[in-house]
Amino acid sequence: MVNLKINGREVEVPEGTTILEAAKKLNIKIPTLCHLDLHDIKFVNQSSSCRICVVEVEGKKNLQTACSTAVSEGMNIRTDSRRAVKARRTVLELLLSNHPKDCLVCAKNHDCELQKLSADLGIREVRYEGEMNDFPIDNSSLSIVRDPNKCILCKRCETMCNNVQTVHALSEIGRGFDTVIGTAFNLPMHESNCTFCGQCIAVCPTGALTEVNKISKVWKEINSDKVVVVQTAPAIRVALGEEFGMEPGTQVTGKMVSALKLLGFDKVYDTDFAADLTIMEEATELMHRLKHGGRLPILTSCCPGWVKFIEHNFQDMLDIPSTCKSPHEMFGTLAKTYLAEKMGHKPEDIIVVSVMPCVAKKYEAARPELGLGGTKAVDYVLTTRELAIMIKESGIDFANLQDEEFDNPLGESSGASVIFGATGGVIEAALRTAYEFMTGETLEDVEFHSLRGMDGIKEASVTINGEKINIAVCHGLGNARSILEKIQRGEANYHAIEIMACPGGCIGGGGQPYHHGDMSILKKRMQGIYNEDRGKAIRKSHENPMIKKIYEEYIGEPYGEKAHELLHTRYIP
Ligand code: HC0
Ligand code: SF4
C-alpha cells in the first residue's frame, strides 16, 4: 500500500493507483475529458491527451497528469492550487479556441462533456483567437455523422474501436494542427470497414461523432396520408425514462406506448413480438442443424454491427450465422404483408418506423437483401435519444403519462423476447423454447443465470435429451473475434453462440441515452430487463398466443417454405 496526501488529506491506496483514482477515494473530483474507465468491460482510455487533469506534485517542476501518473510513497499533491487550476483553464480555453461554438444547435447540446466542463470551470471568455480547423463533415454513412471540427483528439473512439471492438476503423491521421481521427486513407465512413456499432458515439465526449438524425423525415411521414406504424426494441423501455430524469432501468413500457400514440403514430407495435418469432425460427433452425448434421455452432444473427463484422473479417464462416433476419426486419416484413392484408392497405401505403437503441439498425434497414421487392421492410430507424427529442419537442409530460397497451396483432410478447435487450438474453430465450421443443417436457425454471451478467465471454452447458448442448455468449466485437478465431482453429466445441456488438448487449447500444462512463447505468438497465421478464404472464416465445395464431393463419410451419421467404436472409461476402 502507498500513503500520500492530496490537498492536505491523507489517503492509503494500493501500489499502481493513479492520482486520479486516489483523489476519487477522498471524494476529490479532478476534471478530465479524454480519460474514461469502463472497468466492467476492461476499457480504459488513458491517452493523457487533453491535459485537463493536471495537478501539482511537491518536488516536481512540471504539473503532472493525474490520469496517468501513479502515486508514490509520501507524495504531496495539490489538485486545487492556483497554478494547477489556471493551467487547466488555459488548456480548456485553447481547446475552445479551435472549437465551433454552435452549442445551441449541436446534437450533443446538454450531453457534451466539453460544454459541461466549460460551465463547471466558469469559462466566460476565450482569450485566444487564431486559426480554426475547417475539415469536411463526413455524413456519407447511414448511421454515423463524423464532424472532425468538433473532435478534441481525446482518442476515446480510437481506443473503443481498436482495443475493445478490434475493428480498427479509426486512427490518428496527420500531424499538429491538421491532425484528425479518421478511417484508413481518410475514406468516407461508408467506404471503410466500420461496422456502425456506434460504440465510438457512445464514448465521444463532444459532438464529433453522432447518429444520423431522421426526426424531420419521420414527422413528415406522420403528417402525411400514409399509415405510419412504429415498433419499439426491447432495450428502449428500460432506458428512455433516463431522458426524463428517471432512474436507469425504470420500466416505462406503458408510458412509451402512450407517448408514441400522442406523437401521432397510427399503430404502436412491439419488436418483442418479432423477437418471439425469431426464437421460433432460430430454435427450429438449431434443431434442424443438430438433426441433419448442419454446421455448428449456430450463431445468432440479430445484431447488424456483428453481422457486418463477420462479413468483413470472417468470410469463410458465413455459413454459420443463423439465417434469421433480425426481429425488427421480420416485423417490417410482416407489417407490409400480413398486416397490410389485414388492414386492407397496399404495402406501399404503410410506413414502418423502428425505435432502436442502435445506430447500426439505420444501416441495416437499407440492406437490399432485407427489402421487399424494391421497397424497404423498415423505412426509418430512430434511436432512443431521437425518440426522446420528439417527445420533448411535442411538450409531452412523459413522467406523468398513463400507461397504455401496444396495439395488436403485432403487439403481444413473452418475457423471453424482452430479455433480448441484454447480453445473453437471446440464447436464454432460445433455450426456453428449444428445450421444450426437443424434449416435449415443460421447462420449470426458465432463468439461466450463468448466461447473464457483464463477463465478456460466458459459457454454459445444458443437457437436452441426454445430449450436452454447449452454449457461449459474448458481447463486444473483440470478444466476438476471439471466439470466432477459436472456432477457426478448431478449438471450440459449441453448439450455439449469441453475439452482440455492444458491451452489455442492446441496453448499451450506441443510440441509448449517454452513460458518460458510468457502468452502473448498464447494470440497472439490465436489471430492468429481467424485472420486465419476471412480470410477464408468458415467459416462453412459443406460448405467445399471437405467435401461434400468425403461424396458423399466415406463415405455416416454423422454418418452412413461407417462413424462409419472409423471415430468413443470406450473408454477403
Ligand atoms: Fe436489440 Fe433486437 S434485441 S438487436 O439487441 O434480436 O437494437 O433492444 O431490437 O431487431 O428484438 C437492438 C434491442 C432489438 C432486433 C430485437 C434482436
Ligand atoms: Fe469503430 Fe464501431 Fe465506431 Fe465504426 S461505429 S468507427 S466500428 S466503434
PDB file of C-alpha atoms in Angstrom, residues 201-389:
ATOM      1  CA  ILE A 201     -20.564   7.635 -30.466  1.00  0.00           C
ATOM      2  CA  ALA A 202     -21.317   6.209 -27.015  1.00  0.00           C
ATOM      3  CA  VAL A 203     -17.936   7.366 -25.663  1.00  0.00           C
ATOM      4  CA  CYS A 204     -17.293  10.570 -27.682  1.00  0.00           C
ATOM      5  CA  PRO A 205     -17.278  13.483 -25.205  1.00  0.00           C
ATOM      6  CA  THR A 206     -18.337  16.088 -27.808  1.00  0.00           C
ATOM      7  CA  GLY A 207     -20.437  16.322 -30.974  1.00  0.00           C
ATOM      8  CA  ALA A 208     -17.662  14.912 -33.178  1.00  0.00           C
ATOM      9  CA  LEU A 209     -19.481  11.570 -33.563  1.00  0.00           C
ATOM     10  CA  THR A 210     -23.274  11.472 -33.577  1.00  0.00           C
ATOM     11  CA  GLU A 211     -26.080   9.472 -35.164  1.00  0.00           C
ATOM     12  CA  VAL A 212     -27.715  10.315 -38.490  1.00  0.00           C
ATOM     13  CA  ASN A 213     -30.864  12.165 -37.467  1.00  0.00           C
ATOM     14  CA  LYS A 214     -34.158  11.079 -39.062  1.00  0.00           C
ATOM     15  CA  ILE A 215     -36.577  13.043 -36.873  1.00  0.00           C
ATOM     16  CA  SER A 216     -37.771  15.523 -39.505  1.00  0.00           C
ATOM     17  CA  LYS A 217     -38.286  12.731 -42.062  1.00  0.00           C
ATOM     18  CA  VAL A 218     -40.439  10.802 -39.562  1.00  0.00           C
ATOM     19  CA  TRP A 219     -42.505  13.923 -38.710  1.00  0.00           C
ATOM     20  CA  LYS A 220     -43.153  14.389 -42.414  1.00  0.00           C
ATOM     21  CA  GLU A 221     -44.468  10.812 -42.697  1.00  0.00           C
ATOM     22  CA  ILE A 222     -46.626  11.181 -39.573  1.00  0.00           C
ATOM     23  CA  ASN A 223     -48.202  14.254 -41.140  1.00  0.00           C
ATOM     24  CA  SER A 224     -48.800  12.528 -44.486  1.00  0.00           C
ATOM     25  CA  ASP A 225     -51.669  10.304 -45.690  1.00  0.00           C
ATOM     26  CA  LYS A 226     -49.625   7.150 -45.124  1.00  0.00           C
ATOM     27  CA  VAL A 227     -50.342   4.655 -42.352  1.00  0.00           C
ATOM     28  CA  VAL A 228     -47.337   5.088 -40.080  1.00  0.00           C
ATOM     29  CA  VAL A 229     -46.678   2.192 -37.714  1.00  0.00           C
ATOM     30  CA  VAL A 230     -43.948   2.172 -35.101  1.00  0.00           C
ATOM     31  CA  GLN A 231     -42.214  -0.694 -33.311  1.00  0.00           C
ATOM     32  CA  THR A 232     -40.036  -0.447 -30.194  1.00  0.00           C
ATOM     33  CA  ALA A 233     -36.995  -2.595 -29.405  1.00  0.00           C
ATOM     34  CA  PRO A 234     -36.691  -4.489 -26.120  1.00  0.00           C
ATOM     35  CA  ALA A 235     -33.935  -2.268 -24.687  1.00  0.00           C
ATOM     36  CA  ILE A 236     -35.737   1.063 -25.191  1.00  0.00           C
ATOM     37  CA  ARG A 237     -38.232   0.591 -22.383  1.00  0.00           C
ATOM     38  CA  VAL A 238     -35.613   0.436 -19.614  1.00  0.00           C
ATOM     39  CA  ALA A 239     -33.580   3.442 -20.806  1.00  0.00           C
ATOM     40  CA  LEU A 240     -35.984   6.016 -22.289  1.00  0.00           C
ATOM     41  CA  GLY A 241     -37.005   7.209 -18.802  1.00  0.00           C
ATOM     42  CA  GLU A 242     -33.439   8.452 -18.198  1.00  0.00           C
ATOM     43  CA  GLU A 243     -34.069  11.230 -20.718  1.00  0.00           C
ATOM     44  CA  PHE A 244     -36.880  12.415 -18.445  1.00  0.00           C
ATOM     45  CA  GLY A 245     -34.984  12.310 -15.162  1.00  0.00           C
ATOM     46  CA  MET A 246     -35.926   8.769 -14.136  1.00  0.00           C
ATOM     47  CA  GLU A 247     -33.559   6.176 -12.676  1.00  0.00           C
ATOM     48  CA  PRO A 248     -31.816   3.939 -15.251  1.00  0.00           C
ATOM     49  CA  GLY A 249     -33.675   0.639 -15.502  1.00  0.00           C
ATOM     50  CA  THR A 250     -37.104   2.183 -14.772  1.00  0.00           C
ATOM     51  CA  GLN A 251     -39.651   0.255 -16.859  1.00  0.00           C
ATOM     52  CA  VAL A 252     -41.560   2.840 -18.914  1.00  0.00           C
ATOM     53  CA  THR A 253     -43.203   0.487 -21.437  1.00  0.00           C
ATOM     54  CA  GLY A 254     -46.754   1.796 -20.906  1.00  0.00           C
ATOM     55  CA  LYS A 255     -45.723   5.475 -20.886  1.00  0.00           C
ATOM     56  CA  MET A 256     -43.651   4.915 -24.036  1.00  0.00           C
ATOM     57  CA  VAL A 257     -46.712   3.476 -25.813  1.00  0.00           C
ATOM     58  CA  SER A 258     -48.834   6.464 -24.674  1.00  0.00           C
ATOM     59  CA  ALA A 259     -46.199   8.907 -25.879  1.00  0.00           C
ATOM     60  CA  LEU A 260     -45.943   7.234 -29.303  1.00  0.00           C
ATOM     61  CA  LYS A 261     -49.723   7.428 -29.710  1.00  0.00           C
ATOM     62  CA  LEU A 262     -49.688  11.115 -28.730  1.00  0.00           C
ATOM     63  CA  LEU A 263     -46.941  11.756 -31.293  1.00  0.00           C
ATOM     64  CA  GLY A 264     -49.395  10.631 -33.960  1.00  0.00           C
ATOM     65  CA  PHE A 265     -48.245   7.166 -34.966  1.00  0.00           C
ATOM     66  CA  ASP A 266     -51.246   5.284 -36.348  1.00  0.00           C
ATOM     67  CA  LYS A 267     -50.326   1.993 -34.660  1.00  0.00           C
ATOM     68  CA  VAL A 268     -47.834   1.220 -31.924  1.00  0.00           C
ATOM     69  CA  TYR A 269     -46.390  -2.277 -32.016  1.00  0.00           C
ATOM     70  CA  ASP A 270     -43.644  -4.168 -30.243  1.00  0.00           C
ATOM     71  CA  THR A 271     -40.418  -5.530 -31.757  1.00  0.00           C
ATOM     72  CA  ASP A 272     -40.665  -8.036 -28.894  1.00  0.00           C
ATOM     73  CA  PHE A 273     -43.438  -9.811 -30.808  1.00  0.00           C
ATOM     74  CA  ALA A 274     -40.974 -10.344 -33.652  1.00  0.00           C
ATOM     75  CA  ALA A 275     -38.294 -11.413 -31.169  1.00  0.00           C
ATOM     76  CA  ASP A 276     -40.654 -14.238 -30.158  1.00  0.00           C
ATOM     77  CA  LEU A 277     -40.989 -15.081 -33.834  1.00  0.00           C
ATOM     78  CA  THR A 278     -37.198 -15.090 -34.179  1.00  0.00           C
ATOM     79  CA  ILE A 279     -36.976 -17.615 -31.370  1.00  0.00           C
ATOM     80  CA  MET A 280     -39.460 -19.902 -33.128  1.00  0.00           C
ATOM     81  CA  GLU A 281     -37.312 -19.776 -36.252  1.00  0.00           C
ATOM     82  CA  GLU A 282     -33.888 -19.866 -34.593  1.00  0.00           C
ATOM     83  CA  ALA A 283     -34.736 -22.697 -32.192  1.00  0.00           C
ATOM     84  CA  THR A 284     -36.152 -24.706 -35.109  1.00  0.00           C
ATOM     85  CA  GLU A 285     -33.049 -23.938 -37.187  1.00  0.00           C
ATOM     86  CA  LEU A 286     -30.808 -25.175 -34.351  1.00  0.00           C
ATOM     87  CA  MET A 287     -32.842 -28.394 -34.072  1.00  0.00           C
ATOM     88  CA  HIS A 288     -32.636 -28.810 -37.839  1.00  0.00           C
ATOM     89  CA  ARG A 289     -28.845 -28.423 -37.821  1.00  0.00           C
ATOM     90  CA  LEU A 290     -28.499 -30.851 -34.895  1.00  0.00           C
ATOM     91  CA  LYS A 291     -30.705 -33.442 -36.586  1.00  0.00           C
ATOM     92  CA  HIS A 292     -29.321 -33.149 -40.099  1.00  0.00           C
ATOM     93  CA  GLY A 293     -25.634 -32.683 -39.313  1.00  0.00           C
ATOM     94  CA  GLY A 294     -25.678 -28.994 -40.251  1.00  0.00           C
ATOM     95  CA  ARG A 295     -22.707 -26.759 -39.465  1.00  0.00           C
ATOM     96  CA  LEU A 296     -22.321 -25.908 -35.800  1.00  0.00           C
ATOM     97  CA  PRO A 297     -22.165 -23.764 -33.800  1.00  0.00           C
ATOM     98  CA  ILE A 298     -25.131 -21.710 -34.909  1.00  0.00           C
ATOM     99  CA  LEU A 299     -24.551 -18.004 -34.277  1.00  0.00           C
ATOM    100  CA  THR A 300     -27.333 -15.535 -33.527  1.00  0.00           C
ATOM    101  CA  SER A 301     -27.832 -13.041 -36.321  1.00  0.00           C
ATOM    102  CA  CYS A 302     -29.965 -10.251 -34.901  1.00  0.00           C
ATOM    103  CA  CYS A 303     -27.215  -7.686 -34.299  1.00  0.00           C
ATOM    104  CA  PRO A 304     -26.334  -5.795 -37.516  1.00  0.00           C
ATOM    105  CA  GLY A 305     -22.998  -4.479 -36.206  1.00  0.00           C
ATOM    106  CA  TRP A 306     -21.924  -8.020 -35.520  1.00  0.00           C
ATOM    107  CA  VAL A 307     -23.209  -9.261 -38.895  1.00  0.00           C
ATOM    108  CA  LYS A 308     -21.178  -6.577 -40.690  1.00  0.00           C
ATOM    109  CA  PHE A 309     -18.141  -7.569 -38.615  1.00  0.00           C
ATOM    110  CA  ILE A 310     -18.303 -11.247 -39.643  1.00  0.00           C
ATOM    111  CA  GLU A 311     -18.926 -10.265 -43.274  1.00  0.00           C
ATOM    112  CA  HIS A 312     -15.758  -8.140 -43.267  1.00  0.00           C
ATOM    113  CA  ASN A 313     -13.465 -10.324 -41.226  1.00  0.00           C
ATOM    114  CA  PHE A 314     -14.517 -13.983 -41.411  1.00  0.00           C
ATOM    115  CA  GLN A 315     -15.770 -14.566 -44.924  1.00  0.00           C
ATOM    116  CA  ASP A 316     -15.028 -18.285 -44.686  1.00  0.00           C
ATOM    117  CA  MET A 317     -17.540 -18.587 -41.852  1.00  0.00           C
ATOM    118  CA  LEU A 318     -20.625 -17.020 -43.383  1.00  0.00           C
ATOM    119  CA  ASP A 319     -22.467 -20.344 -43.345  1.00  0.00           C
ATOM    120  CA  ILE A 320     -22.634 -20.453 -39.548  1.00  0.00           C
ATOM    121  CA  PRO A 321     -24.769 -17.482 -38.504  1.00  0.00           C
ATOM    122  CA  SER A 322     -28.454 -18.261 -38.303  1.00  0.00           C
ATOM    123  CA  THR A 323     -30.232 -17.201 -41.481  1.00  0.00           C
ATOM    124  CA  CYS A 324     -32.955 -15.499 -39.434  1.00  0.00           C
ATOM    125  CA  LYS A 325     -33.492 -11.821 -40.195  1.00  0.00           C
ATOM    126  CA  SER A 326     -33.282  -9.611 -37.125  1.00  0.00           C
ATOM    127  CA  PRO A 327     -36.572  -9.185 -35.253  1.00  0.00           C
ATOM    128  CA  HIS A 328     -37.242  -5.608 -36.384  1.00  0.00           C
ATOM    129  CA  GLU A 329     -36.724  -6.663 -40.018  1.00  0.00           C
ATOM    130  CA  MET A 330     -39.078  -9.620 -39.508  1.00  0.00           C
ATOM    131  CA  PHE A 331     -41.575  -7.154 -38.083  1.00  0.00           C
ATOM    132  CA  GLY A 332     -41.193  -4.798 -41.047  1.00  0.00           C
ATOM    133  CA  THR A 333     -41.727  -7.676 -43.465  1.00  0.00           C
ATOM    134  CA  LEU A 334     -44.882  -8.818 -41.693  1.00  0.00           C
ATOM    135  CA  ALA A 335     -46.184  -5.250 -41.391  1.00  0.00           C
ATOM    136  CA  LYS A 336     -46.046  -4.889 -45.165  1.00  0.00           C
ATOM    137  CA  THR A 337     -47.510  -8.321 -45.928  1.00  0.00           C
ATOM    138  CA  TYR A 338     -49.669  -9.892 -43.198  1.00  0.00           C
ATOM    139  CA  LEU A 339     -50.670  -6.631 -41.504  1.00  0.00           C
ATOM    140  CA  ALA A 340     -51.205  -4.788 -44.794  1.00  0.00           C
ATOM    141  CA  GLU A 341     -53.612  -7.538 -45.878  1.00  0.00           C
ATOM    142  CA  LYS A 342     -55.407  -7.467 -42.529  1.00  0.00           C
ATOM    143  CA  MET A 343     -55.723  -3.674 -42.537  1.00  0.00           C
ATOM    144  CA  GLY A 344     -56.712  -3.574 -46.206  1.00  0.00           C
ATOM    145  CA  HIS A 345     -53.796  -1.355 -47.247  1.00  0.00           C
ATOM    146  CA  LYS A 346     -51.265  -1.622 -50.034  1.00  0.00           C
ATOM    147  CA  PRO A 347     -47.748  -2.316 -48.702  1.00  0.00           C
ATOM    148  CA  GLU A 348     -46.514   0.959 -50.213  1.00  0.00           C
ATOM    149  CA  ASP A 349     -49.066   2.894 -48.142  1.00  0.00           C
ATOM    150  CA  ILE A 350     -47.574   1.603 -44.901  1.00  0.00           C
ATOM    151  CA  ILE A 351     -44.521   3.289 -43.376  1.00  0.00           C
ATOM    152  CA  VAL A 352     -42.616   1.293 -40.756  1.00  0.00           C
ATOM    153  CA  VAL A 353     -40.559   3.168 -38.162  1.00  0.00           C
ATOM    154  CA  SER A 354     -38.321   1.268 -35.724  1.00  0.00           C
ATOM    155  CA  VAL A 355     -37.212   2.816 -32.447  1.00  0.00           C
ATOM    156  CA  MET A 356     -33.932   1.117 -31.612  1.00  0.00           C
ATOM    157  CA  PRO A 357     -31.089   1.506 -29.102  1.00  0.00           C
ATOM    158  CA  CYS A 358     -28.746   1.036 -32.022  1.00  0.00           C
ATOM    159  CA  VAL A 359     -27.301   3.118 -34.857  1.00  0.00           C
ATOM    160  CA  ALA A 360     -26.311   0.091 -36.992  1.00  0.00           C
ATOM    161  CA  LYS A 361     -30.038  -0.626 -37.429  1.00  0.00           C
ATOM    162  CA  LYS A 362     -30.187   2.547 -39.552  1.00  0.00           C
ATOM    163  CA  TYR A 363     -27.721   0.994 -41.980  1.00  0.00           C
ATOM    164  CA  GLU A 364     -29.315  -2.468 -41.711  1.00  0.00           C
ATOM    165  CA  ALA A 365     -32.728  -1.132 -42.752  1.00  0.00           C
ATOM    166  CA  ALA A 366     -31.264  -0.143 -46.127  1.00  0.00           C
ATOM    167  CA  ARG A 367     -29.655  -3.520 -46.887  1.00  0.00           C
ATOM    168  CA  PRO A 368     -31.185  -4.556 -50.220  1.00  0.00           C
ATOM    169  CA  GLU A 369     -31.467  -8.255 -49.366  1.00  0.00           C
ATOM    170  CA  LEU A 370     -33.776  -7.334 -46.468  1.00  0.00           C
ATOM    171  CA  GLY A 371     -36.138  -5.362 -48.709  1.00  0.00           C
ATOM    172  CA  LEU A 372     -39.416  -6.462 -50.210  1.00  0.00           C
ATOM    173  CA  GLY A 373     -39.309  -6.339 -53.977  1.00  0.00           C
ATOM    174  CA  GLY A 374     -37.899  -2.834 -54.257  1.00  0.00           C
ATOM    175  CA  THR A 375     -39.282  -1.313 -51.051  1.00  0.00           C
ATOM    176  CA  LYS A 376     -37.725  -1.418 -47.623  1.00  0.00           C
ATOM    177  CA  ALA A 377     -39.244  -3.556 -44.868  1.00  0.00           C
ATOM    178  CA  VAL A 378     -38.314  -0.843 -42.354  1.00  0.00           C
ATOM    179  CA  ASP A 379     -38.444   2.704 -43.682  1.00  0.00           C
ATOM    180  CA  TYR A 380     -36.870   4.684 -40.829  1.00  0.00           C
ATOM    181  CA  VAL A 381     -34.910   3.887 -37.697  1.00  0.00           C
ATOM    182  CA  LEU A 382     -34.868   6.298 -34.766  1.00  0.00           C
ATOM    183  CA  THR A 383     -32.631   5.892 -31.740  1.00  0.00           C
ATOM    184  CA  THR A 384     -33.861   6.079 -28.145  1.00  0.00           C
ATOM    185  CA  ARG A 385     -32.341   9.573 -27.998  1.00  0.00           C
ATOM    186  CA  GLU A 386     -34.190  10.719 -31.131  1.00  0.00           C
ATOM    187  CA  LEU A 387     -37.495   9.452 -29.734  1.00  0.00           C
ATOM    188  CA  ALA A 388     -36.846  11.388 -26.515  1.00  0.00           C
ATOM    189  CA  ILE A 389     -36.310  14.573 -28.559  1.00  0.00           C
TER     190      ILE A 389
END
